[in-house]
XYZ file of C-alpha atoms in Angstrom:
603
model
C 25.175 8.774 -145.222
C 25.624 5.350 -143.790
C 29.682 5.904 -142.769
C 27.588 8.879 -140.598
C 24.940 6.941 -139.126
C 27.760 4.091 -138.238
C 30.478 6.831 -136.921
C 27.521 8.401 -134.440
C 26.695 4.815 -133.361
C 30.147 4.642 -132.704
C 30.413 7.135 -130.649
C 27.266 6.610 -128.602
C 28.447 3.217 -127.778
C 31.408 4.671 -126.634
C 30.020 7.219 -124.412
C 30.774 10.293 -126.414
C 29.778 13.700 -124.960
C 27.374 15.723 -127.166
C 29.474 18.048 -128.325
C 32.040 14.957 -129.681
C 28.966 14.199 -131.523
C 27.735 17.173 -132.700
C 31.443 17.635 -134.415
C 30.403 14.333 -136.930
C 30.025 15.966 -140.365
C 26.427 14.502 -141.130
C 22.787 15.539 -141.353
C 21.598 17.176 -138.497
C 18.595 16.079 -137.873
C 20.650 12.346 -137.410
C 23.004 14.850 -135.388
C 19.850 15.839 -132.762
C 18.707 12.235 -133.039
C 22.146 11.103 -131.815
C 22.380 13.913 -129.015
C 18.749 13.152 -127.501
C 19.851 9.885 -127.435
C 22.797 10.534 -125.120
C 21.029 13.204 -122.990
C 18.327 9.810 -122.444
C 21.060 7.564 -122.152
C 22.616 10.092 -119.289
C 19.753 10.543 -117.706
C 19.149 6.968 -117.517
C 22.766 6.419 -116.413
C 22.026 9.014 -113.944
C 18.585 7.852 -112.505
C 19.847 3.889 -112.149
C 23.036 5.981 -109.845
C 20.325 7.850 -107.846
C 18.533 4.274 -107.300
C 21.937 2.375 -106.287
C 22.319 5.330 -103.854
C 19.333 5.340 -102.425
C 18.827 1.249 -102.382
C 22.619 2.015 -100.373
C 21.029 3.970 -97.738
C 18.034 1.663 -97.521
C 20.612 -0.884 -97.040
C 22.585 1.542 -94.447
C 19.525 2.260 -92.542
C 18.749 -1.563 -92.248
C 21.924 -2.051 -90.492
C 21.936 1.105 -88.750
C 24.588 0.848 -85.777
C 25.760 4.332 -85.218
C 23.442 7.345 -86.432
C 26.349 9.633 -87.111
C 27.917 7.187 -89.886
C 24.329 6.939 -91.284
C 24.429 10.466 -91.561
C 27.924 11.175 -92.870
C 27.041 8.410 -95.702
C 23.820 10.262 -96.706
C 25.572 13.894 -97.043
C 28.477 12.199 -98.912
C 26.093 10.369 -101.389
C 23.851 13.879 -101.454
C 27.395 15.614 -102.543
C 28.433 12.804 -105.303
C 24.950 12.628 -107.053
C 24.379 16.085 -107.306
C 28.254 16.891 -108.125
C 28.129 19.446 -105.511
C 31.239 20.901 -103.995
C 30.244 20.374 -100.470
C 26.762 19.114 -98.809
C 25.957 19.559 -94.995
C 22.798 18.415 -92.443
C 21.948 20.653 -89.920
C 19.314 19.625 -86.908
C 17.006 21.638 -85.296
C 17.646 22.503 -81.070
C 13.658 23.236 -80.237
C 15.349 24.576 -76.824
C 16.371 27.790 -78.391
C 14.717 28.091 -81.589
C 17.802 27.204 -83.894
C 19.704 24.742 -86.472
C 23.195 23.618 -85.868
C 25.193 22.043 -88.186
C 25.798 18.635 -87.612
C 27.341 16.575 -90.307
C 29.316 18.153 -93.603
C 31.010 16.915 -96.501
C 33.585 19.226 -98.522
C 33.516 21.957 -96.219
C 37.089 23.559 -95.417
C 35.812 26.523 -93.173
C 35.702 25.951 -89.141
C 33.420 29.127 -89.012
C 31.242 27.365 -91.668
C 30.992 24.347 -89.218
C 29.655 25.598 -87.093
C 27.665 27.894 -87.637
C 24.016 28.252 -86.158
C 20.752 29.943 -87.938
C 17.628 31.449 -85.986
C 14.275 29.499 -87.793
C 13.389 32.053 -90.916
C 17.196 33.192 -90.890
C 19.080 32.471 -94.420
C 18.281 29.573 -96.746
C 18.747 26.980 -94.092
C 16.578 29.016 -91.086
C 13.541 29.483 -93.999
C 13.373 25.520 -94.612
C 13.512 24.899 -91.319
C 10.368 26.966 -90.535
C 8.642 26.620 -93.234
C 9.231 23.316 -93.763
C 9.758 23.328 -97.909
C 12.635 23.186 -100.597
C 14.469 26.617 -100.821
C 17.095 26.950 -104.079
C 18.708 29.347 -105.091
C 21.658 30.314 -107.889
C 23.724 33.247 -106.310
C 22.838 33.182 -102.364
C 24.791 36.309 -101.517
C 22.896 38.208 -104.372
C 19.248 37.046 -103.257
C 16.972 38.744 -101.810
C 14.620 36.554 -100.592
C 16.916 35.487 -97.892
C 16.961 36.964 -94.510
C 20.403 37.699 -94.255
C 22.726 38.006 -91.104
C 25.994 39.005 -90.159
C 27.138 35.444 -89.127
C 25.601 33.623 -91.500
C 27.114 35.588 -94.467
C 30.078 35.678 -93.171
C 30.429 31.565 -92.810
C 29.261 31.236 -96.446
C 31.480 33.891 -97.751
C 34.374 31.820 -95.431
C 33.169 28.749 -97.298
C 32.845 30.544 -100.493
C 29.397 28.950 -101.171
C 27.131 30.468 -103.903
C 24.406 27.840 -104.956
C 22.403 26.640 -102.655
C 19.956 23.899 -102.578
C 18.256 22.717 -98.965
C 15.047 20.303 -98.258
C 13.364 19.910 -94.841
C 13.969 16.365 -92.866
C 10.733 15.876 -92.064
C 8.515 13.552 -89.996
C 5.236 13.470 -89.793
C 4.807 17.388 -89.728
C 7.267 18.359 -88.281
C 10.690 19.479 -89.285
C 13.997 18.071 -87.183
C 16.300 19.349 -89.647
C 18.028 20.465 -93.392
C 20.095 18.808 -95.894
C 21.956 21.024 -98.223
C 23.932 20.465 -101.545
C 25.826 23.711 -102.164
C 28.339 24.686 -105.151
C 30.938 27.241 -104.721
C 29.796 28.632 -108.580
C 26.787 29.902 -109.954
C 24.527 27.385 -110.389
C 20.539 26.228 -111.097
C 18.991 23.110 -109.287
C 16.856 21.042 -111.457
C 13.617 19.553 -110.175
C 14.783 16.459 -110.500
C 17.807 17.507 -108.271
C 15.258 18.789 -105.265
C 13.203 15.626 -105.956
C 16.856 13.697 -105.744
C 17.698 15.869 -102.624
C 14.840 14.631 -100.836
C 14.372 11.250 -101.345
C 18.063 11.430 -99.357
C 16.839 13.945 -97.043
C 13.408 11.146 -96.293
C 15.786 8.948 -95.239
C 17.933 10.776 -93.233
C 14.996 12.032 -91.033
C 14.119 7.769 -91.335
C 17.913 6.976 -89.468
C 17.288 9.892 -87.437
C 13.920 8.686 -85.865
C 15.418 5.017 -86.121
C 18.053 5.895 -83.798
C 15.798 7.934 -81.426
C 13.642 4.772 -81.175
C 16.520 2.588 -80.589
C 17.737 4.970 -78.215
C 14.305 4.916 -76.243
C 14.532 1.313 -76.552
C 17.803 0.924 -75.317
C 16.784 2.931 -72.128
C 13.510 1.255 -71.534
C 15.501 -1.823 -71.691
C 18.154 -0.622 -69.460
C 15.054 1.020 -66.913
C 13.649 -2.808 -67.170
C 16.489 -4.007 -66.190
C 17.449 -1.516 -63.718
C 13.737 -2.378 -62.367
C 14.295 -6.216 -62.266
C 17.252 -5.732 -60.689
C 15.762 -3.310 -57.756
C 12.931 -5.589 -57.409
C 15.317 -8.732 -57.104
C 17.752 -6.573 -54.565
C 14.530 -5.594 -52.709
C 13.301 -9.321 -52.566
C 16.218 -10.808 -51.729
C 16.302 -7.909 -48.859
C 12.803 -8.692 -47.818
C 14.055 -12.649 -47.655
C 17.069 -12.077 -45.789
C 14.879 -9.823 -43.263
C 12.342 -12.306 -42.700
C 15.017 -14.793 -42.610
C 16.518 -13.058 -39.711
C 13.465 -11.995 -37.988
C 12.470 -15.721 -37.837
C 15.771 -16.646 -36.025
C 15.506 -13.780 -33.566
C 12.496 -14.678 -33.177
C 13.133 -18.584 -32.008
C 16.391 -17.573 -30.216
C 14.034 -15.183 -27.966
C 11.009 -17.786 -27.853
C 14.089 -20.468 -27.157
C 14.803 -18.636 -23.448
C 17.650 -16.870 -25.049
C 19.356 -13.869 -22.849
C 19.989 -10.341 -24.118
C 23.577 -10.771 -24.670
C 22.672 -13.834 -27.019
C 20.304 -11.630 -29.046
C 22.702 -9.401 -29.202
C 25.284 -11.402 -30.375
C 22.995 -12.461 -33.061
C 21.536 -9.057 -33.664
C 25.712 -8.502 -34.454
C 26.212 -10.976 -37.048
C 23.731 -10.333 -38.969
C 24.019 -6.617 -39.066
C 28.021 -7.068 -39.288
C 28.576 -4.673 -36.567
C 28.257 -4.279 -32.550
C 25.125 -3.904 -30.731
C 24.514 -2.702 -27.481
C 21.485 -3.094 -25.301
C 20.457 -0.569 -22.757
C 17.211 -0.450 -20.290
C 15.123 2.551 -20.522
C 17.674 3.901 -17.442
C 20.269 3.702 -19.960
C 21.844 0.532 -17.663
C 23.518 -2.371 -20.656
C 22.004 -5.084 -20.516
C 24.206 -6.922 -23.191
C 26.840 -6.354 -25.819
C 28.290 -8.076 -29.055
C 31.464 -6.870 -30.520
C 31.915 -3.052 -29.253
C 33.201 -1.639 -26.161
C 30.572 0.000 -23.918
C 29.236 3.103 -24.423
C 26.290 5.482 -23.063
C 23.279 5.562 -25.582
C 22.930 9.185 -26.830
C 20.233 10.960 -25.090
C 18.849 13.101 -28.336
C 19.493 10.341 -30.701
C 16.999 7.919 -28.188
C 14.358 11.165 -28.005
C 14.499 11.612 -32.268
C 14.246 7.865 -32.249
C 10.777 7.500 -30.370
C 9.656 10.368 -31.371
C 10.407 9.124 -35.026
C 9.657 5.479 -34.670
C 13.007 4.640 -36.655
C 16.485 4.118 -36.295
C 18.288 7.424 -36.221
C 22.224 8.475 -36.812
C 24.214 9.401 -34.185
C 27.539 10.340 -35.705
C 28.871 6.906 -36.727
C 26.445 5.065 -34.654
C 22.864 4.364 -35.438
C 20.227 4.338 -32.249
C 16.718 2.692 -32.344
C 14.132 2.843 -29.147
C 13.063 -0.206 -28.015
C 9.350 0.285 -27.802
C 6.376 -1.430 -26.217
C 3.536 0.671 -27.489
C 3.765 4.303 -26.105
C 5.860 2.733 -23.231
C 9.936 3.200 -23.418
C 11.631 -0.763 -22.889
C 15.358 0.356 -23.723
C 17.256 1.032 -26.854
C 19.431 -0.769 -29.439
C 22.664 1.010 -30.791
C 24.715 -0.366 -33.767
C 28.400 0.117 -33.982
C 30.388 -0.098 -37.424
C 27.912 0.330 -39.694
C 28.001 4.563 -40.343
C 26.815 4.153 -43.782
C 23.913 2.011 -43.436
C 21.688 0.943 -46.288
C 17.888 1.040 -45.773
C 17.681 -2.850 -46.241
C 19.745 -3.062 -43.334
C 18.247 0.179 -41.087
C 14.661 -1.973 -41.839
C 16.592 -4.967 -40.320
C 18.016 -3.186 -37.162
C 14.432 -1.559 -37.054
C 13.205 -5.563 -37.054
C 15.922 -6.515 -34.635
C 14.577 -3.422 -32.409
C 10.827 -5.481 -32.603
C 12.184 -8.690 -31.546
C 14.475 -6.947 -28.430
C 11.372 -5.146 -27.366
C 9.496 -8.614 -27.259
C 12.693 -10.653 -25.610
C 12.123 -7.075 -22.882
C 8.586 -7.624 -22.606
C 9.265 -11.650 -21.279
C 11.603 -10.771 -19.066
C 9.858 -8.473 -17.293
C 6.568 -10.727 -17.698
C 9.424 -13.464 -15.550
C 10.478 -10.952 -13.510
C 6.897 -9.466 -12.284
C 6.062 -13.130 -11.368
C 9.209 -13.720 -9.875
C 9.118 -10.594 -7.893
C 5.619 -11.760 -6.922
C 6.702 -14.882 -5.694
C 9.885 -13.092 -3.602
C 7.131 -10.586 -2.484
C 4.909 -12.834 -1.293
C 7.969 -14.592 0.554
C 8.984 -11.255 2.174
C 5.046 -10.410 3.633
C 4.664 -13.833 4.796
C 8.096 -14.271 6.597
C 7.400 -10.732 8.347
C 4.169 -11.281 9.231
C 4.172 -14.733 11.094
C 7.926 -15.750 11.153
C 7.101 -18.448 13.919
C 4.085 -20.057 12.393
C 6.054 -22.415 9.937
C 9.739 -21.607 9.939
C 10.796 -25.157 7.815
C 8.296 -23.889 5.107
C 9.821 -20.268 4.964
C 12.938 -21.916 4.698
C 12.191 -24.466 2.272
C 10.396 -21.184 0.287
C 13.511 -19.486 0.299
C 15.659 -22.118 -0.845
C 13.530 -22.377 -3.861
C 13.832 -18.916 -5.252
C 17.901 -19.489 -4.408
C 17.598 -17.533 -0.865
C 19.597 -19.369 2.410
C 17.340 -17.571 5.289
C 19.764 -19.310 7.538
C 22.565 -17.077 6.543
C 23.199 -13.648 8.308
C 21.442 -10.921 5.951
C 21.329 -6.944 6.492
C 17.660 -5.730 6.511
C 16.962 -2.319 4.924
C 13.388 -0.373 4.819
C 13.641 2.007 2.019
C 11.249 4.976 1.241
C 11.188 7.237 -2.040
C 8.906 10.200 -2.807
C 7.859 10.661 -6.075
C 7.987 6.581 -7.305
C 5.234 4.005 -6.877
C 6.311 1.007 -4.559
C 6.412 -1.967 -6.759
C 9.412 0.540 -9.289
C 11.317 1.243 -6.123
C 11.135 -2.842 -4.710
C 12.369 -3.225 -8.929
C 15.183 -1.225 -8.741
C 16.294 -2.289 -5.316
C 16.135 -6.133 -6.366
C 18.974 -6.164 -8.990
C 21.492 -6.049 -6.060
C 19.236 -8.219 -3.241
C 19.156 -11.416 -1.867
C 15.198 -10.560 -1.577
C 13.298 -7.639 -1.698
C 9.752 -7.282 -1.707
C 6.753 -4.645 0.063
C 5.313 -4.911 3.460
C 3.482 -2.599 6.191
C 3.706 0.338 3.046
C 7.783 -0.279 2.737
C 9.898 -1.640 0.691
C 11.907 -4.209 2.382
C 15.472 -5.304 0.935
C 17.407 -8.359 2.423
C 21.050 -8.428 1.542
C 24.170 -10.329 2.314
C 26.175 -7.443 3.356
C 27.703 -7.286 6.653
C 27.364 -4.609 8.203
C 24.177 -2.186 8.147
C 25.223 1.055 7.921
C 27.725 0.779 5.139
C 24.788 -1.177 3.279
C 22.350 1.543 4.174
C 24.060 4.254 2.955
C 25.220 2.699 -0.632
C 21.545 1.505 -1.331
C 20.326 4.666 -0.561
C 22.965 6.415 -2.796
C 22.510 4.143 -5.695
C 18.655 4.008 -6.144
C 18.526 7.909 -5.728
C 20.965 8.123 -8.818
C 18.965 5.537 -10.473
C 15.585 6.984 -10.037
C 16.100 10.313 -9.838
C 14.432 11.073 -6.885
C 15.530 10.698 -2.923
C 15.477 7.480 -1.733
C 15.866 6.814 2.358
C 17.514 3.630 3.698
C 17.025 2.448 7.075
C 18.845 -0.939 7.919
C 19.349 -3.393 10.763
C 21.304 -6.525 11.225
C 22.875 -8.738 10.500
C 19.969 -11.022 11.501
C 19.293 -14.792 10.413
C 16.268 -17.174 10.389
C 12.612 -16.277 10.188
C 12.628 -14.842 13.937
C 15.596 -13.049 13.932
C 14.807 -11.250 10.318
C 11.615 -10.449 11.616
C 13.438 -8.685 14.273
C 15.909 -6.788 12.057
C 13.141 -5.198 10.311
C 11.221 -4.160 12.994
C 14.423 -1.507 14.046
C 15.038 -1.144 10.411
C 11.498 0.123 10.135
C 12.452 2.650 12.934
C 15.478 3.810 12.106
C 13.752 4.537 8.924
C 11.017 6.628 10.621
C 13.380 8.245 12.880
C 15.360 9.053 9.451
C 12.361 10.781 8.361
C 11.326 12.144 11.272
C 14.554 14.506 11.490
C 14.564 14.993 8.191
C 17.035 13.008 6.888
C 15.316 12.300 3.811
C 17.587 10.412 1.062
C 19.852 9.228 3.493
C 21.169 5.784 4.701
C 21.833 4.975 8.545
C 21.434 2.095 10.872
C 20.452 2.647 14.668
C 24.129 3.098 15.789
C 24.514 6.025 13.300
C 22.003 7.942 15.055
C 23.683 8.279 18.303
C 21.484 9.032 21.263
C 18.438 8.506 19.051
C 19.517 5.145 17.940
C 19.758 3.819 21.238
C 16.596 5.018 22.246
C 14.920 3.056 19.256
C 17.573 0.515 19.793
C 15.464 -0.653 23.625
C 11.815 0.892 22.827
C 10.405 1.090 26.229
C 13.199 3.969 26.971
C 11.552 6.431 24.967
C 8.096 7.083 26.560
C 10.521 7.292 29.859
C 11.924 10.228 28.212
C 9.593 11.907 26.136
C 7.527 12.110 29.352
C 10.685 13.552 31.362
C 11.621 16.130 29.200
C 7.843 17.091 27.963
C 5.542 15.886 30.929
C 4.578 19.098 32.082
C 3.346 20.319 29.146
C 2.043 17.531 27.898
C -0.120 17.402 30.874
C -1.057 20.948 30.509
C -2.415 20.277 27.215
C -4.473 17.180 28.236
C -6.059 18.934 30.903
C -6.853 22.065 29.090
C -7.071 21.322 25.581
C -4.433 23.665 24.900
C -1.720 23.350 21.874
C 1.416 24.081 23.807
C 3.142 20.972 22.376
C 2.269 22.154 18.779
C 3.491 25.940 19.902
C 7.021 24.353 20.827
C 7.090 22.561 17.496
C 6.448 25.697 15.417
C 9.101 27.930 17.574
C 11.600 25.637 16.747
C 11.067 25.000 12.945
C 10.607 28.654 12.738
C 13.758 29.242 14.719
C 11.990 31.296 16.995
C 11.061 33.819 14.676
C 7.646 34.779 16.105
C 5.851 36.052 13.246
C 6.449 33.348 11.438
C 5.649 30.785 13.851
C 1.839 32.713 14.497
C 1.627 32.290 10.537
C 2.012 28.747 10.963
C -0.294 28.306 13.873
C -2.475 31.294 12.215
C -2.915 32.948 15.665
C -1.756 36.447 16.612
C 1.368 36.681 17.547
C 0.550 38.111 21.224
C -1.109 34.466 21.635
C 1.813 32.618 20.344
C 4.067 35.307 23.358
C 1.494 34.251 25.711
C 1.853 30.956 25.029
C 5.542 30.815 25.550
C 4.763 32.424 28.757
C 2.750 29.550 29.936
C 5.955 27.157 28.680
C 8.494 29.131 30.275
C 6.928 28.383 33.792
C 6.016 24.639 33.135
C 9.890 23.969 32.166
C 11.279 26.845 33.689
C 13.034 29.925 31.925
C 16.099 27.583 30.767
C 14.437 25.659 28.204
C 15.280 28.093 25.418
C 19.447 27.264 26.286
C 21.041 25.113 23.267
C 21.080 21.938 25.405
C 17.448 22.531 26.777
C 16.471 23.200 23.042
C 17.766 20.265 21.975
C 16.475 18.231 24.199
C 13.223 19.585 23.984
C 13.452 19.223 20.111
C 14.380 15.730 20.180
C 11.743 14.768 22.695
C 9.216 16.454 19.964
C 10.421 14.087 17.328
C 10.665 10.943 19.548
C 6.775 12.248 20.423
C 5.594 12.611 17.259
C 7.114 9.189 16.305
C 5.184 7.679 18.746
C 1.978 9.283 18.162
């Protein structure tokens, strides 16, 4: 009895299976004693592995770097503590209603890898919905298994037949299974789901640890995305104010527009051009020239922003609702809005450095104006003063100058005196006319490229009459006066938009060239009829005037006189035997037309 009892101590020390022991010849109830032993000694041996494994993937979790390892170190544990032939984790995509494999362990079949199940499809698609342990012994044989085409055939490619999975849960809801599968029949113990589980806890555990990390990771990444905007956009709203400020001081400093320009250049890194609002440059930094773009300057006011134009950008210079000029950038095609905000700015400050020069011109213009009425309208009450007057707005009235009188329909006076200024000695308005005093030396040539120029430049006709050259108080006085006529003779023949001085108007010039000539012939060519009508209170004069602007059509001349046309025959009558029956022959008619004009001037 006691060589028994020693020889089954032996063996339990030694680890002997229960079948080595139940071979000892001795009594069997110290036989079963012996066996329950081992199967509590195995089960402890097996529990304190199942704690070392888990305590591992505590451990794992702890220093959780990359989820997938996690993962791969949970299945493998999953397959070594159950002794299964191969374990696997699927996940669940809530996009289309399925679970994917995503880690195995064991598996030889490609088609097994990657397989997907609907939810309540197979073993794995029932846990996943339901969200409990599913076993079974013989999965091809059971019935309680919804079974598909695609899922039996990557289990039959695996050659799986026990099956054991347990939801990854957390909270309540499932993101996935863990499986331990055997490729022979076999029955999962309790303690094998329970096992299962615990693994399957903390799998779900590194899953949501990663998630978090990974939600962490991009909040940090956002915060620093944030800072980094917020620092950008700072250091953009510095560098803005920073160059607003010295825009600012070089345009408060007297600056010119080519030296904001120049500036605008530098810090913008590109060329600038300054136009008026007539599209004339005013200045330019580092481009050649170039017209501003018409619909680009339109979108731009419209807009109130900078606007591309092909590789250029355009920004209206803007006073208010009033149009100053525009701004165009050169160089820059792909420009950030930091820097469109700063061109925008650099629009603001040109607009301002505008708004003074105009404010300097108006008073200048003022002071030139006031010049021009006073030295036309008493040229011999203080000559030295005039002169000393001139001098000071940088004027020699001692020097021969070409006198122009300039009219324009459709512009106010004091835009038409502007425009005519940029190329003057002295311009200013007087008696209703713009008056121009220029250097040029001779009148006509003058006349008729002032007249050209401003009509381009304003759009609308603009008629030059000049004199000259004339020098001194007196003798400009004098220049104007037959400027002044030679601009209402212009008119008067309807020469509107043109240029001319007194010897381009051939016999009409030298009639306004000596004044008292021209009552001497308006009264030999036109006496008798002008008598007629003084006596009578007729309108013969006015009959004449119509038949020849009508080109003696006389229905159309009784329109314009609104008489019947038997009255205006009558009256032609009555003219034929004051002049005589000749006066309708060209050089009669012209005469007679030409006396109507020089009439009409003097009336």
């Amino acid at each position: 009895m006691n060589d028994s009892v020693h020889r089954l101590l032996e063996l339990l020390s030694a680890g002997a299976s229960s079948e080595e022991l139940a071979r000892v010849p001795a009594d069997s109830g110290l036989v079963e004693l012996a066996m329950r032993i081992r199967r509590t000694l195995d089960a402890h041996s097996r529990r304190e592995a199942e704690l070392a494994a888990l305590f591992d993937t505590a451990s794992d979790l702890a220093r959780l770097r990359d989820l997938d390892a996690v993962l791969r170190s949970i299945v493998r544990r999953a397959r070594m503590l159950l002794r299964v032939d191969v374990s696997y984790l699927s996940l669940n995509d809530e996009a289309d209603g399925s679970t994917y494999m995503r880690v195995t362990d064991g598996s030889a079949s490609a088609l097994f890898q990657q397989v997907r199940l609907g939810m309540g499809e197979g073993l794995g698609g029932l846990v996943a919905q339901t969200a409990r342990p599913y076993a079974t012994a013989d999965y091809p044989a059971d019935d309680r298994f919804d079974h598909t085409e695609p899922i039996d055939r990557a289990v039959g490619d695996e050659g799986l037949v026990a099956i054991l999975g347990v939801p990854l849960s957390l909270g309540d809801r499932v993101i996935g299974v863990l499986y331990a599968s055997d490729r022979r029949t076999r029955r999962f113990t309790p303690d094998e789901v329970a096992l299962l589980s615990s693994l399957a806890d903390h799998a779900a555990i590194a899953i949501d640890n990663a998630r978090l990390m990974e939600e962490s990771a991009a909040a940090l990444a956002d915060l620093g995305a944030a800072n980094a905007t917020i620092k950008a956009h700072h250091e953009a709203i510095a560098r803005a104010q920073d160059s607003h400020d010295r825009l600012t001081e070089l345009v408060l400093g007297g600056a010119d527009v080519p030296e904001v320009a120049a500036a605008v250049a530098e810090v913008l890194d590109g060329g600038i051009i300054v136009h008026d609002a007539d599209g004339a440059e005013l200045g330019r930094a580092g481009t050649p020239p170039a017209e501003p773009s018409g619909q680009a300057l339109v979108a731009s006011r419209s807009g109130g922003r900078a606007v591309a134009d092909g590789d250029t950008w355009l920004c209206a210079v803007m006073a208010g609702p009033e149009l100053l000029g525009s701004i165009t950038l050169t160089g820059r095609p792909g420009l950030a809005d930091a820097d469109r905000r700063l061109f925008e700015r650099a629009s603001v400050v040109t607009a301002l450095l505008l708004l003074l020069r105009r404010s300097a011109a108006e008073a200048e213009d003022r002071v030139r104006g006031e010049l021009v009425a006073d030295l036309l309208t008493a040229p011999d009450r203080d000559p030295a003063a005039l002169l000393d007057r001139g001098r000071r707005v940088g004027v020699d009235l001692t020097a021969p100058h070409v006198v122009l009188a300039l009219h324009a329909e459709g512009v106010s006076r004091t835009r038409l005196a502007s425009a005519a200024a940029r190329e003057a000695a002295l311009a200013g308005v007087y008696a209703e006319q713009v008056v121009v005093f220029t250097g040029a030396a001779e009148p006509g040539p003058a006349a008729r490229r002032t007249s050209a120029e401003l009509t381009a430049r304003l759009g609308c006709a603009v008629t030059a009459g000049a004199a000259g050259p004339a020098s001194g108080p007196t003798g400009l006085a004098r220049a104007h006066a037959e400027a002044a006529r030679c601009l209402r003779a212009l008119l008067a023949l309807g020469r509107a938009g043109a240029g001319a001085a007194p010897e381009d108007l051939g016999f009409v010039g030298l009639v306004l060239g000596d004044k008292t000539e021209v009552p001497a012939f308006v009264r030999a060519t036109l006496g008798p009829v002008l008598d007629y009508d003084a006596a009578r209170g007729t309108e013969l004069v006015r009959t004449l005037r119509a038949y020849f602007a009508c080109g003696g059509n006389l229905s159309q001349a009784k329109d314009e006189l609104h008489v019947h046309v038997n009255t205006v025959a009558q009256r032609l009558e009555r003219i034929s035997a004051l002049l005589g029956a000749d006066w309708r022959e060209p050089d009669r008619a012209l005469e007679l037309q030409l006396a109507l004009r020089l009439h009409r001037l003097a009336v």
